[in-house]
PDB file of C-alpha atoms and ligand atoms in Angstrom:
ATOM      1  CA  MET A 577      -0.078   0.903 -17.170  1.00 98.00           C
ATOM      2  CA  ILE A 578      -1.281   4.379 -17.760  1.00 98.00           C
ATOM      3  CA  ILE A 579       0.528   7.967 -16.196  1.00 98.00           C
ATOM      4  CA  ALA A 580      -1.596  10.264 -16.194  1.00 99.00           C
ATOM      5  CA  GLU A 581      -0.624  13.997 -14.979  1.00 98.00           C
ATOM      6  CA  LYS A 582      -4.381  15.296 -15.802  1.00 98.00           C
ATOM      7  CA  VAL A 583      -7.519  14.500 -14.097  1.00 99.00           C
ATOM      8  CA  SER A 584      -9.308  14.564 -16.912  1.00 98.00           C
ATOM      9  CA  ASP A 585      -7.084  11.785 -17.786  1.00 98.00           C
ATOM     10  CA  VAL A 586      -7.941  10.026 -14.982  1.00 99.00           C
ATOM     11  CA  LYS A 587     -11.967  10.558 -16.102  1.00 98.00           C
ATOM     12  CA  ALA A 588     -11.755   9.071 -19.336  1.00 98.00           C
ATOM     13  CA  ALA A 589     -10.622   5.917 -18.389  1.00 98.00           C
ATOM     14  CA  VAL A 590     -11.781   5.663 -14.765  1.00 98.00           C
ATOM     15  CA  ARG A 591     -14.813   5.986 -16.986  1.00 98.00           C
ATOM     16  CA  GLN A 592     -14.172   3.052 -19.360  1.00 98.00           C
ATOM     17  CA  TRP A 593     -13.818   0.537 -16.370  1.00 98.00           C
ATOM     18  CA  LYS A 594     -16.970   1.834 -15.094  1.00 98.00           C
ATOM     19  CA  GLN A 595     -19.210   0.839 -18.107  1.00 98.00           C
ATOM     20  CA  ALA A 596     -17.153  -2.459 -18.304  1.00 98.00           C
ATOM     21  CA  GLY A 597     -18.529  -3.033 -14.292  1.00 98.00           C
ATOM     22  CA  GLU A 598     -14.778  -2.994 -13.311  1.00 98.00           C
ATOM     23  CA  SER A 599     -14.308  -2.215  -9.134  1.00 98.00           C
ATOM     24  CA  VAL A 600     -11.587   0.516  -8.521  1.00 99.00           C
ATOM     25  CA  GLY A 601      -9.211   0.613  -5.646  1.00 99.00           C
ATOM     26  CA  LEU A 602      -7.050   3.693  -5.440  1.00 99.00           C
ATOM     27  CA  VAL A 603      -4.215   4.201  -3.027  1.00 99.00           C
ATOM     28  CA  PRO A 604      -3.267   7.868  -2.315  1.00 99.00           C
ATOM     29  CA  THR A 605       0.746   8.255  -1.464  1.00 98.00           C
ATOM     30  CA  MET A 606       3.021  10.367  -1.492  1.00 98.00           C
ATOM     31  CA  GLY A 607       5.504   8.782  -3.800  1.00 98.00           C
ATOM     32  CA  TYR A 608       8.765   7.013  -2.793  1.00 98.00           C
ATOM     33  CA  LEU A 609       7.658   4.719  -2.570  1.00 98.00           C
ATOM     34  CA  HIS A 610       8.356   1.920  -0.112  1.00 98.00           C
ATOM     35  CA  GLU A 611       7.313  -1.709   0.962  1.00 98.00           C
ATOM     36  CA  GLY A 612       4.972   0.016   3.489  1.00 98.00           C
ATOM     37  CA  HIS A 613       2.953   2.030  -0.256  1.00 98.00           C
ATOM     38  CA  ALA A 614       3.966  -1.934  -1.972  1.00 98.00           C
ATOM     39  CA  SER A 615       1.760  -3.745   0.490  1.00 98.00           C
ATOM     40  CA  LEU A 616      -1.600  -1.316  -0.284  1.00 98.00           C
ATOM     41  CA  ILE A 617      -0.730  -1.716  -3.493  1.00 99.00           C
ATOM     42  CA  ARG A 618      -0.485  -5.767  -3.566  1.00 98.00           C
ATOM     43  CA  ARG A 619      -3.925  -5.241  -1.532  1.00 99.00           C
ATOM     44  CA  ALA A 620      -5.381  -3.296  -3.772  1.00 99.00           C
ATOM     45  CA  ARG A 621      -4.490  -5.040  -6.340  1.00 99.00           C
ATOM     46  CA  GLU A 622      -6.034  -8.762  -5.000  1.00 98.00           C
ATOM     47  CA  GLU A 623      -9.268  -7.073  -4.194  1.00 98.00           C
ATOM     48  CA  ASN A 624     -10.124  -4.567  -7.404  1.00 99.00           C
ATOM     49  CA  ASP A 625     -10.468  -4.944 -11.578  1.00 99.00           C
ATOM     50  CA  ARG A 626      -8.691  -2.444 -11.356  1.00 99.00           C
ATOM     51  CA  VAL A 627      -5.727  -0.096  -8.963  1.00 99.00           C
ATOM     52  CA  VAL A 628      -5.081   3.266  -9.058  1.00 99.00           C
ATOM     53  CA  VAL A 629      -2.372   4.499  -7.288  1.00 99.00           C
ATOM     54  CA  SER A 630      -2.701   7.903  -7.038  1.00 99.00           C
ATOM     55  CA  ASP A 631       1.872  10.358  -6.606  1.00 98.00           C
ATOM     56  CA  PHE A 632       1.338  13.411  -5.415  1.00 98.00           C
ATOM     57  CA  VAL A 633       3.417  15.343  -2.786  1.00 98.00           C
ATOM     58  CA  ASN A 634      -0.274  17.309  -1.421  1.00 98.00           C
ATOM     59  CA  PRO A 635       0.985  21.439  -0.633  1.00 98.00           C
ATOM     60  CA  THR A 636      -1.552  22.116   1.486  1.00 98.00           C
ATOM     61  CA  GLN A 637      -0.992  19.228   4.501  1.00 97.00           C
ATOM     62  CA  PHE A 638       2.962  20.935   4.929  1.00 98.00           C
ATOM     63  CA  ALA A 639       2.817  24.047   7.085  1.00 97.00           C
ATOM     64  CA  PRO A 640       5.512  27.494   5.767  1.00 96.00           C
ATOM     65  CA  ASN A 641       7.670  25.699   8.710  1.00 94.00           C
ATOM     66  CA  GLU A 642       7.430  22.082   6.989  1.00 97.00           C
ATOM     67  CA  ASP A 643       9.586  19.365   4.652  1.00 96.00           C
ATOM     68  CA  LEU A 644       7.671  20.302   1.272  1.00 97.00           C
ATOM     69  CA  GLU A 645       9.943  21.102  -0.817  1.00 96.00           C
ATOM     70  CA  ALA A 646      13.038  18.901   0.210  1.00 96.00           C
ATOM     71  CA  TYR A 647      10.496  15.690   1.017  1.00 97.00           C
ATOM     72  CA  PRO A 648      11.375  12.876  -1.417  1.00 97.00           C
ATOM     73  CA  ARG A 649      11.186  12.197  -4.553  1.00 98.00           C
ATOM     74  CA  ASP A 650      11.962   9.771  -7.424  1.00 98.00           C
ATOM     75  CA  PHE A 651       8.949  10.119  -9.867  1.00 98.00           C
ATOM     76  CA  GLU A 652      10.541   6.897 -12.706  1.00 98.00           C
ATOM     77  CA  ALA A 653      11.823   4.554  -9.812  1.00 98.00           C
ATOM     78  CA  ASP A 654       8.035   4.861  -8.046  1.00 98.00           C
ATOM     79  CA  CYS A 655       6.109   3.806 -11.729  1.00 98.00           C
ATOM     80  CA  ARG A 656       8.564   0.904 -11.718  1.00 98.00           C
ATOM     81  CA  LEU A 657       7.238  -0.667  -8.632  1.00 98.00           C
ATOM     82  CA  CYS A 658       3.275   0.104  -9.688  1.00 99.00           C
ATOM     83  CA  GLU A 659       4.182  -1.511 -12.948  1.00 98.00           C
ATOM     84  CA  GLN A 660       5.966  -4.749 -11.352  1.00 98.00           C
ATOM     85  CA  LEU A 661       3.147  -5.091  -8.246  1.00 98.00           C
ATOM     86  CA  GLY A 662       0.193  -4.036 -12.094  1.00 98.00           C
ATOM     87  CA  ALA A 663      -1.405  -1.177 -11.588  1.00 99.00           C
ATOM     88  CA  ASP A 664      -3.207   0.444 -14.182  1.00 99.00           C
ATOM     89  CA  LEU A 665      -2.624   4.017 -13.667  1.00 99.00           C
ATOM     90  CA  VAL A 666      -0.354   6.000 -11.927  1.00 99.00           C
ATOM     91  CA  PHE A 667      -1.958   9.777 -10.868  1.00 99.00           C
ATOM     92  CA  HIS A 668       0.886  12.009 -10.462  1.00 98.00           C
ATOM     93  CA  PRO A 669      -0.429  15.633 -11.216  1.00 98.00           C
ATOM     94  CA  GLU A 670       0.708  18.985 -10.727  1.00 98.00           C
ATOM     95  CA  PRO A 671      -0.035  21.367  -7.967  1.00 98.00           C
ATOM     96  CA  LYS A 672      -1.767  23.984  -9.893  1.00 98.00           C
ATOM     97  CA  GLU A 673      -3.952  20.865 -11.671  1.00 98.00           C
ATOM     98  CA  MET A 674      -5.685  19.550  -8.526  1.00 98.00           C
ATOM     99  CA  TYR A 675      -5.588  22.903  -7.356  1.00 98.00           C
ATOM    100  CA  PRO A 676      -6.354  25.575  -9.682  1.00 98.00           C
ATOM    101  CA  GLU A 677      -6.604  29.138  -9.898  1.00 98.00           C
ATOM    102  CA  GLY A 678      -9.756  29.972  -7.055  1.00 98.00           C
ATOM    103  CA  PHE A 679      -9.760  27.053  -5.336  1.00 98.00           C
ATOM    104  CA  HIS A 680     -12.047  27.893  -2.053  1.00 98.00           C
ATOM    105  CA  THR A 681     -12.925  24.576  -0.912  1.00 98.00           C
ATOM    106  CA  GLY A 682     -11.804  22.850   2.260  1.00 98.00           C
ATOM    107  CA  VAL A 683     -12.957  19.456   4.256  1.00 98.00           C
ATOM    108  CA  SER A 684     -12.116  18.643   7.702  1.00 98.00           C
ATOM    109  CA  VAL A 685     -13.086  16.621  10.836  1.00 98.00           C
ATOM    110  CA  ASP A 686     -13.037  17.534  13.991  1.00 98.00           C
ATOM    111  CA  VAL A 687     -12.536  15.956  17.478  1.00 98.00           C
ATOM    112  CA  LEU A 688     -10.238  13.068  16.008  1.00 98.00           C
ATOM    113  CA  SER A 689      -7.959  16.515  14.103  1.00 98.00           C
ATOM    114  CA  LYS A 690      -7.785  17.940  17.184  1.00 98.00           C
ATOM    115  CA  GLU A 691      -4.521  15.558  19.308  1.00 98.00           C
ATOM    116  CA  LEU A 692      -1.515  13.733  18.343  1.00 98.00           C
ATOM    117  CA  CYS A 693      -0.373  15.415  15.275  1.00 98.00           C
ATOM    118  CA  GLY A 694      -3.494  17.725  14.969  1.00 98.00           C
ATOM    119  CA  LYS A 695      -1.188  19.544  17.800  1.00 97.00           C
ATOM    120  CA  SER A 696       1.627  20.377  16.178  1.00 97.00           C
ATOM    121  CA  ARG A 697       0.233  20.561  12.891  1.00 97.00           C
ATOM    122  CA  PRO A 698      -3.434  22.094  12.709  1.00 97.00           C
ATOM    123  CA  ILE A 699      -3.272  22.764   9.309  1.00 97.00           C
ATOM    124  CA  HIS A 700      -1.992  18.854   8.129  1.00 98.00           C
ATOM    125  CA  PHE A 701      -5.573  16.997   7.961  1.00 98.00           C
ATOM    126  CA  GLY A 702      -7.467  19.219   6.733  1.00 98.00           C
ATOM    127  CA  GLY A 703      -4.842  19.130   3.718  1.00 98.00           C
ATOM    128  CA  VAL A 704      -5.047  15.253   3.880  1.00 98.00           C
ATOM    129  CA  CYS A 705      -9.192  15.521   3.843  1.00 98.00           C
ATOM    130  CA  THR A 706      -9.736  17.582   1.167  1.00 98.00           C
ATOM    131  CA  VAL A 707      -6.600  16.557  -1.029  1.00 98.00           C
ATOM    132  CA  VAL A 708      -8.634  12.118  -0.408  1.00 98.00           C
ATOM    133  CA  THR A 709     -11.639  13.949  -1.105  1.00 99.00           C
ATOM    134  CA  LYS A 710     -10.795  14.602  -5.292  1.00 98.00           C
ATOM    135  CA  LEU A 711      -9.230  11.721  -5.129  1.00 99.00           C
ATOM    136  CA  PHE A 712     -11.682   9.458  -4.183  1.00 99.00           C
ATOM    137  CA  HIS A 713     -13.961  11.444  -6.319  1.00 98.00           C
ATOM    138  CA  ILE A 714     -11.833  11.633  -9.884  1.00 98.00           C
ATOM    139  CA  ALA A 715     -10.768   7.582  -9.172  1.00 98.00           C
ATOM    140  CA  GLU A 716     -14.955   7.189  -8.711  1.00 98.00           C
ATOM    141  CA  ALA A 717     -12.731   4.414  -6.472  1.00 98.00           C
ATOM    142  CA  ASP A 718     -14.894   1.652  -4.811  1.00 98.00           C
ATOM    143  CA  ARG A 719     -12.486   1.165  -2.109  1.00 99.00           C
ATOM    144  CA  ALA A 720      -8.777   3.095  -1.093  1.00 99.00           C
ATOM    145  CA  TYR A 721      -6.124   1.861   0.977  1.00 99.00           C
ATOM    146  CA  PHE A 722      -4.371   3.494   3.836  1.00 99.00           C
ATOM    147  CA  GLY A 723      -1.569   2.407   6.448  1.00 98.00           C
ATOM    148  CA  GLN A 724      -2.093   2.291   9.451  1.00 98.00           C
ATOM    149  CA  LYS A 725       1.385   3.877  10.086  1.00 98.00           C
ATOM    150  CA  ASP A 726      -0.415   6.746   9.781  1.00 98.00           C
ATOM    151  CA  ALA A 727      -2.618   5.979  12.520  1.00 98.00           C
ATOM    152  CA  GLN A 728      -4.864   9.294  12.974  1.00 98.00           C
ATOM    153  CA  GLN A 729      -5.391   9.873   8.696  1.00 98.00           C
ATOM    154  CA  LEU A 730      -6.350   6.691   8.674  1.00 98.00           C
ATOM    155  CA  ALA A 731      -9.410   7.251  11.371  1.00 98.00           C
ATOM    156  CA  ILE A 732      -9.834  10.468  10.322  1.00 98.00           C
ATOM    157  CA  VAL A 733     -10.537   8.767   6.710  1.00 99.00           C
ATOM    158  CA  GLN A 734     -12.610   6.543   8.229  1.00 98.00           C
ATOM    159  CA  ARG A 735     -14.861   9.491   9.938  1.00 98.00           C
ATOM    160  CA  MET A 736     -14.578  11.653   6.850  1.00 99.00           C
ATOM    161  CA  VAL A 737     -16.587   8.467   4.913  1.00 98.00           C
ATOM    162  CA  ARG A 738     -19.121   7.999   7.929  1.00 98.00           C
ATOM    163  CA  ASP A 739     -19.774  11.050   9.011  1.00 98.00           C
ATOM    164  CA  LEU A 740     -20.156  12.929   5.060  1.00 98.00           C
ATOM    165  CA  ASN A 741     -21.964   8.970   3.794  1.00 98.00           C
ATOM    166  CA  TYR A 742     -18.946   8.266   0.604  1.00 98.00           C
ATOM    167  CA  ASN A 743     -19.748   5.335  -1.302  1.00 98.00           C
ATOM    168  CA  ILE A 744     -16.206   3.853  -0.429  1.00 98.00           C
ATOM    169  CA  GLU A 745     -14.733   1.589   1.838  1.00 98.00           C
ATOM    170  CA  ILE A 746     -11.976   2.435   4.113  1.00 99.00           C
ATOM    171  CA  ILE A 747      -8.816  -0.451   4.504  1.00 98.00           C
ATOM    172  CA  GLY A 748      -7.255   0.098   6.808  1.00 98.00           C
ATOM    173  CA  CYS A 749      -3.331  -1.563   6.120  1.00 98.00           C
ATOM    174  CA  PRO A 750      -0.713  -2.914   9.323  1.00 98.00           C
ATOM    175  CA  ILE A 751       2.428  -1.332   9.370  1.00 98.00           C
ATOM    176  CA  ILE A 752       5.364  -2.668   7.456  1.00 98.00           C
ATOM    177  CA  ARG A 753       8.867  -2.364   9.346  1.00 98.00           C
ATOM    178  CA  GLU A 754      12.283  -2.804   8.669  1.00 98.00           C
ATOM    179  CA  GLU A 755      13.355  -5.431  10.033  1.00 98.00           C
ATOM    180  CA  ASP A 756      15.158  -3.541  13.118  1.00 98.00           C
ATOM    181  CA  GLY A 757      11.789  -2.369  13.552  1.00 98.00           C
ATOM    182  CA  LEU A 758      11.490   1.323  12.384  1.00 98.00           C
ATOM    183  CA  ALA A 759       8.839   1.674  10.499  1.00 98.00           C
ATOM    184  CA  LYS A 760       9.344   2.335   7.059  1.00 98.00           C
ATOM    185  CA  SER A 761       8.745   6.180   5.943  1.00 98.00           C
ATOM    186  CA  SER A 762      10.262   8.285   2.499  1.00 96.00           C
ATOM    187  CA  ARG A 763      11.533  10.638   5.082  1.00 96.00           C
ATOM    188  CA  ASN A 764      13.762   7.840   7.128  1.00 98.00           C
ATOM    189  CA  THR A 765      16.226   8.896   3.437  1.00 97.00           C
ATOM    190  CA  TYR A 766      16.377  12.132   5.922  1.00 97.00           C
ATOM    191  CA  LEU A 767      18.611  10.147   8.704  1.00 98.00           C
ATOM    192  CA  ASN A 768      22.157   9.763   8.544  1.00 98.00           C
ATOM    193  CA  PRO A 769      23.776   7.069  10.021  1.00 98.00           C
ATOM    194  CA  GLU A 770      24.024   8.006  13.310  1.00 98.00           C
ATOM    195  CA  GLU A 771      20.625   9.215  13.530  1.00 98.00           C
ATOM    196  CA  ARG A 772      19.814   5.850  12.098  1.00 98.00           C
ATOM    197  CA  LYS A 773      20.363   4.136  14.649  1.00 98.00           C
ATOM    198  CA  ALA A 774      18.747   6.260  17.176  1.00 98.00           C
ATOM    199  CA  ALA A 775      15.039   5.680  15.248  1.00 98.00           C
ATOM    200  CA  LEU A 776      15.340   2.787  16.813  1.00 98.00           C
ATOM    201  CA  VAL A 777      14.271   4.571  20.194  1.00 98.00           C
ATOM    202  CA  LEU A 778      10.523   4.806  18.678  1.00 98.00           C
ATOM    203  CA  HIS A 779      10.374   1.218  18.276  1.00 98.00           C
ATOM    204  CA  ARG A 780      11.520   0.229  21.367  1.00 98.00           C
ATOM    205  CA  SER A 781       9.619   2.248  23.325  1.00 98.00           C
ATOM    206  CA  LEU A 782       6.744   1.849  22.101  1.00 98.00           C
ATOM    207  CA  GLU A 783       7.062  -2.143  22.692  1.00 98.00           C
ATOM    208  CA  LEU A 784       8.198  -1.697  26.005  1.00 98.00           C
ATOM    209  CA  GLY A 785       4.769   0.205  26.085  1.00 98.00           C
ATOM    210  CA  ARG A 786       2.747  -2.804  24.408  1.00 98.00           C
ATOM    211  CA  GLU A 787       4.944  -5.228  27.148  1.00 98.00           C
ATOM    212  CA  LYS A 788       3.970  -3.149  30.242  1.00 98.00           C
ATOM    213  CA  MET A 789      -0.485  -2.869  28.779  1.00 98.00           C
ATOM    214  CA  GLU A 790       0.442  -7.543  28.073  1.00 98.00           C
ATOM    215  CA  ALA A 791       1.729  -7.491  31.930  1.00 98.00           C
ATOM    216  CA  GLY A 792      -1.881  -5.516  33.117  1.00 98.00           C
ATOM    217  CA  GLU A 793      -0.839  -1.962  33.763  1.00 98.00           C
ATOM    218  CA  ARG A 794      -3.959   0.184  32.352  1.00 98.00           C
ATOM    219  CA  ASP A 795      -2.938   3.703  33.652  1.00 98.00           C
ATOM    220  CA  ALA A 796      -1.761   5.441  30.988  1.00 98.00           C
ATOM    221  CA  LYS A 797       0.334   8.089  33.381  1.00 98.00           C
ATOM    222  CA  VAL A 798       2.201   4.975  33.885  1.00 98.00           C
ATOM    223  CA  LEU A 799       2.708   4.219  30.644  1.00 98.00           C
ATOM    224  CA  LEU A 800       3.542   7.161  29.089  1.00 99.00           C
ATOM    225  CA  ASP A 801       6.258   7.834  31.321  1.00 98.00           C
ATOM    226  CA  ALA A 802       8.177   4.637  31.263  1.00 98.00           C
ATOM    227  CA  ILE A 803       7.757   5.830  27.382  1.00 99.00           C
ATOM    228  CA  SER A 804       9.313   9.140  27.272  1.00 98.00           C
ATOM    229  CA  SER A 805      11.971   7.917  29.687  1.00 98.00           C
ATOM    230  CA  GLU A 806      12.508   5.118  27.212  1.00 98.00           C
ATOM    231  CA  ILE A 807      12.690   7.612  24.603  1.00 98.00           C
ATOM    232  CA  GLU A 808      14.993  10.902  26.675  1.00 98.00           C
ATOM    233  CA  LYS A 809      18.173   7.409  26.894  1.00 98.00           C
ATOM    234  CA  GLU A 810      18.352   8.322  23.726  1.00 98.00           C
ATOM    235  CA  PRO A 811      20.357  11.514  23.268  1.00 98.00           C
ATOM    236  CA  LEU A 812      19.208  12.857  19.478  1.00 98.00           C
ATOM    237  CA  ALA A 813      16.273  12.042  19.984  1.00 98.00           C
ATOM    238  CA  ARG A 814      12.954  14.952  21.154  1.00 98.00           C
ATOM    239  CA  ILE A 815       9.768  14.096  21.177  1.00 98.00           C
ATOM    240  CA  ASP A 816       7.066  15.955  19.517  1.00 98.00           C
ATOM    241  CA  TYR A 817       4.000  13.967  21.290  1.00 98.00           C
ATOM    242  CA  VAL A 818       3.358  10.873  23.408  1.00 98.00           C
ATOM    243  CA  GLN A 819      -0.177  10.009  23.714  1.00 98.00           C
ATOM    244  CA  ILE A 820      -2.590   7.437  24.858  1.00 98.00           C
ATOM    245  CA  VAL A 821      -5.730   8.126  23.007  1.00 98.00           C
ATOM    246  CA  ASP A 822      -9.159   5.987  22.473  1.00 98.00           C
ATOM    247  CA  TRP A 823      -9.465   4.618  19.118  1.00 98.00           C
ATOM    248  CA  ASN A 824     -12.906   6.085  18.425  1.00 98.00           C
ATOM    249  CA  GLU A 825     -12.455   9.558  19.053  1.00 98.00           C
ATOM    250  CA  LEU A 826      -8.702   9.667  19.850  1.00 98.00           C
ATOM    251  CA  GLN A 827      -8.582  12.027  23.036  1.00 98.00           C
ATOM    252  CA  PRO A 828      -6.735  10.614  26.039  1.00 98.00           C
ATOM    253  CA  VAL A 829      -7.675   8.152  28.278  1.00 98.00           C
ATOM    254  CA  GLU A 830      -6.242   7.955  31.935  1.00 98.00           C
ATOM    255  CA  GLN A 831      -7.178   4.733  32.228  1.00 98.00           C
ATOM    256  CA  LEU A 832      -7.190   1.546  29.451  1.00 98.00           C
ATOM    257  CA  ALA A 833     -10.647   0.056  28.424  1.00 97.00           C
ATOM    258  CA  GLY A 834     -11.181  -0.757  25.077  1.00 98.00           C
ATOM    259  CA  LYS A 835      -9.139  -0.470  21.700  1.00 98.00           C
ATOM    260  CA  VAL A 836      -7.362   2.645  22.225  1.00 98.00           C
ATOM    261  CA  LEU A 837      -4.314   3.747  19.848  1.00 98.00           C
ATOM    262  CA  CYS A 838      -0.538   4.675  21.654  1.00 99.00           C
ATOM    263  CA  ALA A 839       1.064   7.068  19.196  1.00 99.00           C
ATOM    264  CA  MET A 840       4.388   9.523  19.402  1.00 98.00           C
ATOM    265  CA  ALA A 841       6.285  11.522  17.311  1.00 98.00           C
ATOM    266  CA  VAL A 842      10.089  11.645  17.767  1.00 98.00           C
ATOM    267  CA  TYR A 843      12.591  14.329  16.380  1.00 98.00           C
ATOM    268  CA  ILE A 844      15.812  12.371  15.828  1.00 98.00           C
ATOM    269  CA  GLY A 845      17.375  15.712  15.168  1.00 98.00           C
ATOM    270  CA  LYS A 846      15.525  17.185  12.596  1.00 97.00           C
ATOM    271  CA  VAL A 847      13.116  15.034  11.717  1.00 97.00           C
ATOM    272  CA  ARG A 848      10.394  14.204  12.885  1.00 98.00           C
ATOM    273  CA  LEU A 849       8.799  10.119  12.640  1.00 98.00           C
ATOM    274  CA  ILE A 850       5.849   8.585  14.168  1.00 98.00           C
ATOM    275  CA  ASP A 851       5.702   5.125  15.445  1.00 98.00           C
ATOM    276  CA  ASN A 852       2.143   3.900  16.567  1.00 99.00           C
ATOM    277  CA  PHE A 853       0.254   0.238  17.878  1.00 98.00           C
ATOM    278  CA  ILE A 854      -3.410  -0.377  18.865  1.00 98.00           C
ATOM    279  CA  PHE A 855      -3.855  -1.934  22.264  1.00 98.00           C
ATOM    280  CA  GLU A 856      -7.250  -3.642  22.583  1.00 98.00           C
ATOM    281  CA  ALA A 857      -7.289  -3.779  26.430  1.00 94.00           C
TER     282      ALA A 857
HETATM  283  P1  LIG B1292       2.618   8.790   2.348  1.00 67.74           P
HETATM  284  O1  LIG B1292       3.231   8.287   0.790  1.00 67.74           O
HETATM  285  O2  LIG B1292       3.493   8.645   3.513  1.00 67.74           O
HETATM  286  O3  LIG B1292       1.182   9.475   2.104  1.00 67.74           O
HETATM  287  O4  LIG B1292       1.770   7.749   2.680  1.00 67.74           O
HETATM  288  C1  LIG B1292       0.909   6.762   1.900  1.00 67.74           C
HETATM  289  C2  LIG B1292       0.471   5.782   2.271  1.00 67.74           C
HETATM  290  O5  LIG B1292       0.474   4.884   2.252  1.00 67.74           O
HETATM  291  C3  LIG B1292      -0.680   6.323   3.433  1.00 67.74           C
HETATM  292  O6  LIG B1292      -1.685   5.303   3.758  1.00 67.74           O
HETATM  293  C4  LIG B1292       0.186   5.313   4.621  1.00 67.74           C
HETATM  294  O7  LIG B1292      -0.199   5.079   5.806  1.00 67.74           O
HETATM  295  C5  LIG B1292       0.966   4.793   3.925  1.00 67.74           C
HETATM  296  N1  LIG B1292       2.051   3.954   4.950  1.00 67.74           N
HETATM  297  C6  LIG B1292       3.662   4.143   4.570  1.00 67.74           C
HETATM  298  N2  LIG B1292       4.094   3.680   5.466  1.00 67.74           N
HETATM  299  C7  LIG B1292       4.213   2.432   5.712  1.00 67.74           C
HETATM  300  C8  LIG B1292       4.114   1.431   6.311  1.00 67.74           C
HETATM  301  N3  LIG B1292       5.675   1.752   6.871  1.00 67.74           N
HETATM  302  N4  LIG B1292       3.160   0.711   6.399  1.00 67.74           N
HETATM  303  C9  LIG B1292       1.828   0.723   5.822  1.00 67.74           C
HETATM  304  N5  LIG B1292       1.420   1.715   5.157  1.00 67.74           N
HETATM  305  C10 LIG B1292       2.792   2.681   5.074  1.00 67.74           C
END
């Protein structure tokens, strides 16, 4: 497995693969890899001749008040997992390699970036779109793998690829959870044991919402009230948002129809966690 820190080293490896007619699957990550990331790498391994994993805590998607410095990192463990999973290359650049002096270009997707996480993280998705654009080009990826854990990110990247005619297929992969239902996340390591228990309220309240939808409830306000009251029962939880939006434009709906995304961000103590599900009404 190649470990590359320089863009030019990734490009040199990819050029050889492409000359041999091989396909490349890319899994963009911020490292501190867990089973959620592993599921994407496995899928990429099945569907491509070569697999590139990027392991880069991208500074441009963090606002100054967010957890860029504190974000957990363990590059050696990440490399061991990537090797076990059969990745061909791990790209682990320094920020200045991705954003050299004089870097002034950005890609953003309007409308879909405005609701959900976009409200409290207004610069986040511009940073994501810009870095994944760079990664797509550097790795000359034929396919890129994203988790539904970050459903808004998946929708935005899919739209960017469609709108700007990128030659890449975006593959969405299901959310991987702990046995008790908590969605796996690198940020779960911030939780103390008491908070870890409290964090179950995200999945529990979403399941409550899903049950009501399955029982025929279509009024978004009724559903959101039920979900929010369940969260409010947990003293360590503070809601950032709970929303039901249409899966096409990610705009709030009043009555559920077609494919909808029910998503939330909830602070457990100081830790901001996200979770969601998609429902076909
Ligand atoms: P991150 O390192 O948090 O930026 O995540 C990198 C990729 O892994 C993103 O596409 C995430 O959606 C995906 N991912 C993170 N956690 C999970 C999970 N629990 N299940 C599925 N995919 C995940």
